[in-house]
Short mmCIF file of C-alpha atoms and ligand atoms in Angstrom, two decimals:
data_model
loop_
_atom_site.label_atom_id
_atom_site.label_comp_id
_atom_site.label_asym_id
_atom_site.label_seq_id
_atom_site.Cartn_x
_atom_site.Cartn_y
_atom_site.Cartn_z
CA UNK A 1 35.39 -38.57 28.03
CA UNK A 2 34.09 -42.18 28.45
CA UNK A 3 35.57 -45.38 26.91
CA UNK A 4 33.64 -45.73 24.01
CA UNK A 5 34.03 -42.05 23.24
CA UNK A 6 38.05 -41.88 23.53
CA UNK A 7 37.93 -44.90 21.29
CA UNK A 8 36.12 -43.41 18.37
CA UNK A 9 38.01 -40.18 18.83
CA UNK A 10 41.55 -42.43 18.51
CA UNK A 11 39.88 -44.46 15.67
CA UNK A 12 39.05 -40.94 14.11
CA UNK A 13 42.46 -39.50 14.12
CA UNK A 14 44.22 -42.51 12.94
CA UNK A 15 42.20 -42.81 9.91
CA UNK A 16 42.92 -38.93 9.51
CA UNK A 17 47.06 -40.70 9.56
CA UNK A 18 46.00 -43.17 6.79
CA UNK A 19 44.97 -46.04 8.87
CA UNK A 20 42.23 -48.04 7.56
CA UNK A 21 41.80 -50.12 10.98
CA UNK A 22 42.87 -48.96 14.49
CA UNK A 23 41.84 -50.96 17.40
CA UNK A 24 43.06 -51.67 21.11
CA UNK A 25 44.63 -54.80 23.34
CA UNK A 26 46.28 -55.59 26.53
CA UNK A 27 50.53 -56.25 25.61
CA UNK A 28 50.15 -59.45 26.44
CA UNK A 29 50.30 -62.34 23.91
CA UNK A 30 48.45 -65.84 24.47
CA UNK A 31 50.45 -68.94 25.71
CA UNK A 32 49.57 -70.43 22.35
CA UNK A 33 51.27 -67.89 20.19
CA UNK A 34 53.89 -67.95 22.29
CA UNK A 35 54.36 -71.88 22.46
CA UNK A 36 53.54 -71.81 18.64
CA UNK A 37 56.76 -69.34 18.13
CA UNK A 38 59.21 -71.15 20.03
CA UNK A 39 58.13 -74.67 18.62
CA UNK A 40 59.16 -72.98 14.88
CA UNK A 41 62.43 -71.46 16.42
CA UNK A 42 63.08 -75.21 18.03
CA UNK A 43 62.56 -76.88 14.27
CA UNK A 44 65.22 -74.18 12.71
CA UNK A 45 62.10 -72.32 10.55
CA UNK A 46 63.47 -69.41 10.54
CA UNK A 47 66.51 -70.28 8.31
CA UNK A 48 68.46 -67.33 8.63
CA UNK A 49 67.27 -65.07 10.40
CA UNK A 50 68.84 -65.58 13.41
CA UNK A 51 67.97 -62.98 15.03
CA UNK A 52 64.49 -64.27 15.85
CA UNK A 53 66.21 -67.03 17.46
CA UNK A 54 68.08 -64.55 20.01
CA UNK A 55 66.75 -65.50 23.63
CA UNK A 56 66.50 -62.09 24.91
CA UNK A 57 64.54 -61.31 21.95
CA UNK A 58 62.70 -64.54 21.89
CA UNK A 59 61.56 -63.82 25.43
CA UNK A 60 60.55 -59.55 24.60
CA UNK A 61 58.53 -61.42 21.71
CA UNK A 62 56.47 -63.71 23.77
CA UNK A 63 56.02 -60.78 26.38
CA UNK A 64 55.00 -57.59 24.65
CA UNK A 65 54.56 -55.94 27.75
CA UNK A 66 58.52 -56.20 27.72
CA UNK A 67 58.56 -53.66 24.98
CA UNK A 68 57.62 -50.64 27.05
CA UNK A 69 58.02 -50.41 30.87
CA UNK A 70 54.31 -50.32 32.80
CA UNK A 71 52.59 -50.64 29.25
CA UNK A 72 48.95 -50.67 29.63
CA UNK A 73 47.57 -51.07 26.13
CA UNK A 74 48.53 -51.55 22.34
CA UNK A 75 47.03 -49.63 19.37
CA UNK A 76 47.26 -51.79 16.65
CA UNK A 77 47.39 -49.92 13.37
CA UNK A 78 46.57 -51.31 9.56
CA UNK A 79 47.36 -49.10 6.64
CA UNK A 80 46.26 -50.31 3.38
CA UNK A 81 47.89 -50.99 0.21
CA UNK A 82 46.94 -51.26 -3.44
CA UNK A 83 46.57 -54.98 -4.29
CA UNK A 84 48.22 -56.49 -7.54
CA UNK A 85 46.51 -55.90 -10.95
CA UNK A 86 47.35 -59.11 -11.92
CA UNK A 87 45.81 -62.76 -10.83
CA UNK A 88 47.98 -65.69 -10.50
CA UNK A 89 47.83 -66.87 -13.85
CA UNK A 90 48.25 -63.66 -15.55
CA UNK A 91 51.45 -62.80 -13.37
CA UNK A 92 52.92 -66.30 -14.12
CA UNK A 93 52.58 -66.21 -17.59
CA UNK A 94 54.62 -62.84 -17.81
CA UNK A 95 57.85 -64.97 -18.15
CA UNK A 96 59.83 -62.05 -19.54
CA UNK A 97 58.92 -60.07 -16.46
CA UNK A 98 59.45 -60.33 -12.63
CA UNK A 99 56.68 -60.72 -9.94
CA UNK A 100 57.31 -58.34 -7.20
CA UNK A 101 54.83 -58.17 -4.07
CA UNK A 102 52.25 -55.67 -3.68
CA UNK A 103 53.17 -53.85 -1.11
CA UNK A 104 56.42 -52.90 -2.69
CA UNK A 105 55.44 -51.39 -5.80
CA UNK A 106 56.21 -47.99 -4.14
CA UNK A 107 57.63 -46.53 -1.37
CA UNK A 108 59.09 -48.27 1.62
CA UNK A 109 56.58 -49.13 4.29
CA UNK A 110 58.54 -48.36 7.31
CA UNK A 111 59.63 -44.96 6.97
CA UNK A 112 56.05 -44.25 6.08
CA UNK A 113 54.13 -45.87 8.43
CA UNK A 114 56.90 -44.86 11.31
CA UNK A 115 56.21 -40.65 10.33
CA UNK A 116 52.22 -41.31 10.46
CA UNK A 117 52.12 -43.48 14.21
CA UNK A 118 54.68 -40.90 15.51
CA UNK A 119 52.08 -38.20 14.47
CA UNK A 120 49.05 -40.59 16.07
CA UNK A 121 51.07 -40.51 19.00
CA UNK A 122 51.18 -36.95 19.39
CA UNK A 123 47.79 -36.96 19.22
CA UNK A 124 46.88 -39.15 21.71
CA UNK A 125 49.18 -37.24 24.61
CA UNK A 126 47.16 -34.27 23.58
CA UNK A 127 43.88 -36.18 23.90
CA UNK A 128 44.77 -38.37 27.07
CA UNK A 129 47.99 -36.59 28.68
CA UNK A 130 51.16 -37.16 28.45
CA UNK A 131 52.14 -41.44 28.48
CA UNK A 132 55.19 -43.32 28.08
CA UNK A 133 54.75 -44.47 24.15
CA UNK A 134 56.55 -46.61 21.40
CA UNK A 135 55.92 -46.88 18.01
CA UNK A 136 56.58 -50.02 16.16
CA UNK A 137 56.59 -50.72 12.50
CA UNK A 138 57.94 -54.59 11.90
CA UNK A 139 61.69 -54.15 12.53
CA UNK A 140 61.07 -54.68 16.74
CA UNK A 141 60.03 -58.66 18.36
CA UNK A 142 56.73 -57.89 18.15
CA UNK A 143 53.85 -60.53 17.63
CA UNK A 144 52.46 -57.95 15.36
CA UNK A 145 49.58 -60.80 13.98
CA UNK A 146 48.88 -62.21 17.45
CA UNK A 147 48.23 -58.61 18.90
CA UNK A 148 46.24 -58.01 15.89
CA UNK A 149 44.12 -60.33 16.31
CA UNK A 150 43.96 -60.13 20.08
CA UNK A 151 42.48 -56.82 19.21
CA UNK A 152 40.40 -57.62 17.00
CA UNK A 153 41.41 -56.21 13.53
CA UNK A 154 41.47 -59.18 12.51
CA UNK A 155 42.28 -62.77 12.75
CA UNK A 156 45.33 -64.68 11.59
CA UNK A 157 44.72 -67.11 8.43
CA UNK A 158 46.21 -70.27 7.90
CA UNK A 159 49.06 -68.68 6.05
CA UNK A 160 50.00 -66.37 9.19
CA UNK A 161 48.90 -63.15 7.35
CA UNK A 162 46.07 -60.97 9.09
CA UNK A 163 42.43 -61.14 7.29
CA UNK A 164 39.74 -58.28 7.68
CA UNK A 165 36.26 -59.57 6.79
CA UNK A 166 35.93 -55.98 4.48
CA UNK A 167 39.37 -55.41 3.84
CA UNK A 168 41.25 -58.59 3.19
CA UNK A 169 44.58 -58.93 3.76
CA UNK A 170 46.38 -55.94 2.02
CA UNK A 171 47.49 -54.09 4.66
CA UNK A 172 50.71 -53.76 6.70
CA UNK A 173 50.64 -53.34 10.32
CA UNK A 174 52.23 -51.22 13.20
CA UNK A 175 51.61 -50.64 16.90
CA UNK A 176 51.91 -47.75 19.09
CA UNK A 177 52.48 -48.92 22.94
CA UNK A 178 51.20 -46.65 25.70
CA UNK A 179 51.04 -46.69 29.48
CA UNK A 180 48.03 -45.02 28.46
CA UNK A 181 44.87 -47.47 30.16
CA UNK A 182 42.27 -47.67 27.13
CA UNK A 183 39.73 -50.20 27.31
CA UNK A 184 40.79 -53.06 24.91
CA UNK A 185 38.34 -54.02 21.81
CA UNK A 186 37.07 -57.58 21.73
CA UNK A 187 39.01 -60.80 19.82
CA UNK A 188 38.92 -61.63 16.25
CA UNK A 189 36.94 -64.67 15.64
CA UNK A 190 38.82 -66.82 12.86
CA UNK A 191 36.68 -67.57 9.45
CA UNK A 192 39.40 -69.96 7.73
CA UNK A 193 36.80 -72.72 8.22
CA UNK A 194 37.66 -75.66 6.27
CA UNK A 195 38.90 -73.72 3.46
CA UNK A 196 43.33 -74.77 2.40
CA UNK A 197 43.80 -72.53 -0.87
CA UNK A 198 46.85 -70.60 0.72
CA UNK A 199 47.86 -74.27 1.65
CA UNK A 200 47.09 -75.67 -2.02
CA UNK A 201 48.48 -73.17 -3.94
CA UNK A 202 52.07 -72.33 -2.19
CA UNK A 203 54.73 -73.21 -4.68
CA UNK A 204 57.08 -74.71 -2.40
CA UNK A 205 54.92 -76.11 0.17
CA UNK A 206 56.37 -73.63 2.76
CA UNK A 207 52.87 -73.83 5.06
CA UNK A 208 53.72 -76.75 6.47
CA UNK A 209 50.73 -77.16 8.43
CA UNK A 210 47.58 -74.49 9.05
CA UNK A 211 49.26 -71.56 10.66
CA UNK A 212 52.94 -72.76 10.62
CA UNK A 213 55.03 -71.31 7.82
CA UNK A 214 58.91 -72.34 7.28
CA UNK A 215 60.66 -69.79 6.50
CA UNK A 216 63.22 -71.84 4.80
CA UNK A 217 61.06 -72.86 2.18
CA UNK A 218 59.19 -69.53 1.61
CA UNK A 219 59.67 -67.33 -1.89
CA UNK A 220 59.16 -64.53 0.44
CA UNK A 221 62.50 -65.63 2.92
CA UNK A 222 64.75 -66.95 -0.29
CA UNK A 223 64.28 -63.66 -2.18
CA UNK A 224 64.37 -61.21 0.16
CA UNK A 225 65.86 -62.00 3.88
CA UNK A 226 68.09 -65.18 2.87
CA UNK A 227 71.39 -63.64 0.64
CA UNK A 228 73.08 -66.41 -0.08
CA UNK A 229 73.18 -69.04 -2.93
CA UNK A 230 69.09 -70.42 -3.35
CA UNK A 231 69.19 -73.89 -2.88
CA UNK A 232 68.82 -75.99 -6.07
CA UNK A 233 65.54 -77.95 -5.38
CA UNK A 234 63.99 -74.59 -4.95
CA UNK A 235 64.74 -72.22 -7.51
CA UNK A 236 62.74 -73.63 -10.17
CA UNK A 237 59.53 -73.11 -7.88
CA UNK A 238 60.47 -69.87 -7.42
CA UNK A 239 59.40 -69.46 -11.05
CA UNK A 240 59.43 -65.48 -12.22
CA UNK A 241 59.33 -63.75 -8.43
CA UNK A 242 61.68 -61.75 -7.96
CA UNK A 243 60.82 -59.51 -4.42
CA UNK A 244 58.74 -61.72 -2.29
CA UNK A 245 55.56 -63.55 -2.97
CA UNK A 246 51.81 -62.95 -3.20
CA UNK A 247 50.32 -66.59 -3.86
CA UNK A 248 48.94 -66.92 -0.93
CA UNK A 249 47.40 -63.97 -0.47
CA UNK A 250 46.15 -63.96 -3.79
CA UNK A 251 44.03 -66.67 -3.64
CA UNK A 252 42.04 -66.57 -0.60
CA UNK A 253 38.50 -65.93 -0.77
CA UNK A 254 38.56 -63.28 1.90
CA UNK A 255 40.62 -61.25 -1.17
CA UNK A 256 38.13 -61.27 -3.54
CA UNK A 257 36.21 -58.77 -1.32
CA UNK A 258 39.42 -56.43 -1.82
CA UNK A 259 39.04 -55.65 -5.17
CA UNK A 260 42.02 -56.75 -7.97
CA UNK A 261 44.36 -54.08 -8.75
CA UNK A 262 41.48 -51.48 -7.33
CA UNK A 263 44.01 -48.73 -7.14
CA UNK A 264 43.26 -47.59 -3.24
CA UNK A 265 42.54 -43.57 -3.66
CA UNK A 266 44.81 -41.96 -1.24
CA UNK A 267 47.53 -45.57 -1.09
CA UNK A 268 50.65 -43.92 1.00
CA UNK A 269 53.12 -45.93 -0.49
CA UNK A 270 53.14 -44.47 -3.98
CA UNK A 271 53.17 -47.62 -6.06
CA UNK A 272 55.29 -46.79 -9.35
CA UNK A 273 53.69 -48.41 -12.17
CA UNK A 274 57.16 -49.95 -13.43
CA UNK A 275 57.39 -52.30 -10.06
CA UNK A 276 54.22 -54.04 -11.24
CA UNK A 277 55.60 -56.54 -13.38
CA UNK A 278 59.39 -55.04 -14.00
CA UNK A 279 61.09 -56.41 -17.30
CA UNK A 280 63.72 -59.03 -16.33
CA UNK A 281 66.33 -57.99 -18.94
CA UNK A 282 66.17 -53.94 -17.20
CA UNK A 283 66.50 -55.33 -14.10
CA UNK A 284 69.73 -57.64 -14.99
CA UNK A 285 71.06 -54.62 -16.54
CA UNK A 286 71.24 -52.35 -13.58
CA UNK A 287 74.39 -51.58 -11.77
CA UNK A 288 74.60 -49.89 -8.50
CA UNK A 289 74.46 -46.87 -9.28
CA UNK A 290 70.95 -47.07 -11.44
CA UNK A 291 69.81 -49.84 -8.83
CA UNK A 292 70.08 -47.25 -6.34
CA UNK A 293 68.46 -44.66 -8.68
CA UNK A 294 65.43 -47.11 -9.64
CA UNK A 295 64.41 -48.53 -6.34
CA UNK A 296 64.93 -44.72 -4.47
CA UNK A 297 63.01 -44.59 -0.80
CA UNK A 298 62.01 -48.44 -2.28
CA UNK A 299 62.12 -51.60 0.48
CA UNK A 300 63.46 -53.83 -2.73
CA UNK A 301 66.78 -51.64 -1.35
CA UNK A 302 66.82 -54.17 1.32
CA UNK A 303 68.19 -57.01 -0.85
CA UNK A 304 70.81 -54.74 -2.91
CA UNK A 305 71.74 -55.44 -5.91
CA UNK A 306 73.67 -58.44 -5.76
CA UNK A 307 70.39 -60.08 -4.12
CA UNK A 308 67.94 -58.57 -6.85
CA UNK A 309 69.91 -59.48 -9.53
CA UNK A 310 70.42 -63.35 -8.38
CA UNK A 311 66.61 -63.71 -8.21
CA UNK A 312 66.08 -62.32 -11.53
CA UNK A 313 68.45 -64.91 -12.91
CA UNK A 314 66.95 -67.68 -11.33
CA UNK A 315 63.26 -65.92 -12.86
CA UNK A 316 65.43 -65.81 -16.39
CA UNK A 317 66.53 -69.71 -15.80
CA UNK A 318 62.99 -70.65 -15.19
CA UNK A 319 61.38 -68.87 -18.14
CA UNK A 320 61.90 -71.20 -21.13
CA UNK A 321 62.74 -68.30 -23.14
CA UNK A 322 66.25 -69.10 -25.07
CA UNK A 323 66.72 -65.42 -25.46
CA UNK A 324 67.85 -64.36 -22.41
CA UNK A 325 70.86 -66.41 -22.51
CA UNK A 326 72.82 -63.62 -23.93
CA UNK A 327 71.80 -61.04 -21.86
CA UNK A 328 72.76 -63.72 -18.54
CA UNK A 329 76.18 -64.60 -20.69
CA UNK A 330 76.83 -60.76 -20.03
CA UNK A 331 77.03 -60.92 -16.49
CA UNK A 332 79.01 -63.86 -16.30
CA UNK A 333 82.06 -61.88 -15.64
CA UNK A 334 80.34 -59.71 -12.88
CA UNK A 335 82.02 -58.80 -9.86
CA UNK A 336 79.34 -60.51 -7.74
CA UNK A 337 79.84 -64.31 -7.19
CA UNK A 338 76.11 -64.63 -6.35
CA UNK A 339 75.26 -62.94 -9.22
CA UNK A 340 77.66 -65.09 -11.84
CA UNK A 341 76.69 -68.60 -9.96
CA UNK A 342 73.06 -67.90 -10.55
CA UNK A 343 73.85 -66.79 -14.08
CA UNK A 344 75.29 -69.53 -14.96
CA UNK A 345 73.01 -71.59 -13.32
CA UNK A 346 70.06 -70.11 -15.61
CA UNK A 347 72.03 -70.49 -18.74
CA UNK A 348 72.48 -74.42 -17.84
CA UNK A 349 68.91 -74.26 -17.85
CA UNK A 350 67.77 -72.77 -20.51
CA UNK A 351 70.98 -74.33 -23.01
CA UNK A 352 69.39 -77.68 -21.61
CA UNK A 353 66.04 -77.09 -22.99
CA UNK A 354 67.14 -75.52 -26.32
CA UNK A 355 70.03 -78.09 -27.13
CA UNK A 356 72.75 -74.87 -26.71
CA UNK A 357 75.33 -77.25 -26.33
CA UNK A 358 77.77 -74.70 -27.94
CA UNK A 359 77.12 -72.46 -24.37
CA UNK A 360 79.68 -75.25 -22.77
CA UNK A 361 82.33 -73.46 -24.16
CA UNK A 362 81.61 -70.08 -22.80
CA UNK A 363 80.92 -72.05 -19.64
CA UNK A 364 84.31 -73.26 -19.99
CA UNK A 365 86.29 -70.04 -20.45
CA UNK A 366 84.24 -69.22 -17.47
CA UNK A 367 85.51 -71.87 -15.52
CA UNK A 368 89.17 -71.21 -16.24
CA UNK A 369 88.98 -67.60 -14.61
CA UNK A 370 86.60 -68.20 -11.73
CA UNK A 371 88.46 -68.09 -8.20
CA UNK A 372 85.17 -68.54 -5.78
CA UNK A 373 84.40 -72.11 -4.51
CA UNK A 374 80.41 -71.79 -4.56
CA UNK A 375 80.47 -70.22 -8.32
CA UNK A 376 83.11 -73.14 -9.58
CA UNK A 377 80.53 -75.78 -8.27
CA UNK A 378 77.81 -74.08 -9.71
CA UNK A 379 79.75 -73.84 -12.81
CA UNK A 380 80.69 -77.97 -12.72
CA UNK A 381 76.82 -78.73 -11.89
CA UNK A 382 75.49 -76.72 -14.89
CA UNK A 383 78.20 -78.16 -17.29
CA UNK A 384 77.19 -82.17 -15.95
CA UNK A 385 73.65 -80.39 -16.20
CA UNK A 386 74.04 -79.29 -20.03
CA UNK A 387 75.93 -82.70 -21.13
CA UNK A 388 73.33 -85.24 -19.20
CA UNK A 389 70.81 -83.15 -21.66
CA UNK A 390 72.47 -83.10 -24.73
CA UNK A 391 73.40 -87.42 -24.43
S1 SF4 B 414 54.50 -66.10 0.41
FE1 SF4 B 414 54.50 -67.57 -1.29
S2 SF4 B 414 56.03 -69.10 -0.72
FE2 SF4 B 414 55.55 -67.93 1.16
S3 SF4 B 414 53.91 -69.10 2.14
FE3 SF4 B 414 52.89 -67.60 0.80
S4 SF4 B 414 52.57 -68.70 -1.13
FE4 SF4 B 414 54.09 -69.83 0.04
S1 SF4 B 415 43.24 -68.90 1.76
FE1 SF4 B 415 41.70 -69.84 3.06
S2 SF4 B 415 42.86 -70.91 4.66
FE2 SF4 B 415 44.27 -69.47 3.68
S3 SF4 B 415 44.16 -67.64 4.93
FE3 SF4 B 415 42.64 -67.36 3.29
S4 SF4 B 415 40.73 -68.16 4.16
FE4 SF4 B 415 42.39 -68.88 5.48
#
């Protein structure tokens, strides 16, 4: 078969997977997206995450070919998911309900994505003989974007996301690596131009600069990868997201091409219509057994419930609406410290704005039981918090 004919019969079977894009690059990544990654790891961007911070898989990141001995080419892989029926404004105003991102509506992208490129795979031995291969779906130090757009499916915007001219940017990516030689496709050519709306519209400023995102700052990070106690100057630009973030993605122009909420036909995932826009009082009311239950085969697993349940307070602090301040006072005596310090954190906040004065003596009674360190300061800044407002 020649080049150009093993490529469309590839492209052909991976769309038969579920892959809207498939296209083909060397495992090598450019000098600049390597110097670009270690110059965020140098500045600390990636908060937590430590692991991307790890030398030895620093150093596999920066040199894909690492990832597979005598790898000759990468198959880079989108599959497509169904974009949020909801703009900006609309999910914003939905202050009794939670913002949760697109892509996990339904089920979790990994497993799914993982079965299908294993199955791709098997295709290609029995098209091109039997090759060393390895699949990878996000969890390996892989420069998924940079390979991306290396092979052309498309280039990497200004908020580090990959854009399709047709397709947008909802799609997740994976890659299979082969010592398989097939002839690479051509770079994408960027088409940010001039344009800064991901920039303009990020409610924490986490793109610091076109193409450079900290971590530390971004809704996606705090609510999902970091699980400790949000840091105060951010949760009230977290406003009502709960599971990651959209903005970004929702606003750029290359989007509008995608279609709002144009449920995909065949979208893999499964998105379950009560992940849209989940009610925040449900969601504070879950336990672990029903958390478990709800978010089944679901990546919003990743966070548990203790993690879940923190965001939605901070979501319930930031709403304005007076009466969820029973429904926090309820888990004020949970067994999760995260979850009472950012309980009680969204009660000072809400008390504040509705002159609840009287809430300082629940906060109180709180106070005189609470053995953890981070949920007794918590506890002293909401009461200074609650008295400064009611002087
Ligand atoms: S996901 Fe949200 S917080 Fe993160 S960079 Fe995009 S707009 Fe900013
Ligand atoms: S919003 Fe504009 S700058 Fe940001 S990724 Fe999209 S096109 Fe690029």
């Amino acid at each position: 078969m020649r080049n150009q004919e093993v490529k469309a019969t590839i492209r052909a079977k991976a769309v038969q997977h579920g892959f809207a894009l498939c296209c083909v690059t060397r495992p090598q990544a450019g000098r600049m997206h390597a110097d670009a990654l270690q110059g965020w790891v140098d500045a600390g961007m990636q908060g937590d995450m430590g692991w991307m911070a790890e030398k030895s898989r620093l150093q596999r990141r920066m040199n894909p070919s690492s990832m597979l001995t005598e790898a000759s080419s990468v198959i880079t892989l989108a599959m497509r998911y169904t974009p949020p029926a909801y703009d900006l404004a609309e999910a914003s105003a939905a202050t009794v309900r939670g913002v949760v991102s697109a892509y996990a509506h339904g089920d979790d992208y990994h497993e799914v994505m993982k079965k299908r490129l294993k199955a791709l795979a098997a295709d290609l031995d029995a098209l091109l003989g039997k090759h060393d291969q390895r699949v990878f779906v996000d969890t390996a130090p892989v420069l998924e974007h940079a390979l991306a757009e290396s092979a052309g499916l498309g280039w990497q915007g200004k908020h580090t996301l990959t854009i399709h001219r047709q397709l947008g940017s909802w799609f997740l990516l994976g890659e299979i690596f082969t010592t398989a030689v097939i002839e690479p496709d051509a770079p994408a050519v960027n088409h940010c131009g001039s344009c800064s709306a991901c920039i303009d519209v990020c409610p924490t400023a986490a793109i610091i600069a076109p193409y450079v995102v900290d971590a530390r700052l971004c809704i996606s990070y705090l609510t999902i990868e970091f699980d400790g106690f949000i840091p105060h100057a951010l949760r009230s630009l977290m406003g009502n997201r709960i599971y990651g973030c959209d903005d970004c993605q929702l606003v750029c122009p290359w989007n509008e091409h995608a279609g709002k909420g144009a449920a995909l036909e065949d979208d893999l995932l499964k998105p379950r219509g009560e992940n849209h826009l989940p009610d925040l009082v449900s969601m504070l009311q879950l336990d672990e057994g029903s958390f478990r239950l709800h978010f089944r085969k679901s990546p919003v697993r990743r966070t548990g419930r203790r993690g879940l349940l923190r965001n939605v307070c901070i979501a319930m602090g930031n709403s304005g609406d007076a009466g969820f301040i029973p429904h926090l006072t309820a888990v004020l005596a949970d067994a999760e410290p995260l979850i009472r310090g950012h309980a009680v954190w969204a009660i000072g906040q809400l008390a504040s704005q509705e002159n609840r004065a009287d809430m300082l003596d629940v906060i109180v009674r709180m106070n005189a039981a609470e053995k953890n360190d981070a949920v007794r300061e918590e506890i002293s800044l909401t009461m200074q918090h609650i008295r400064m407002n009611d002087d």
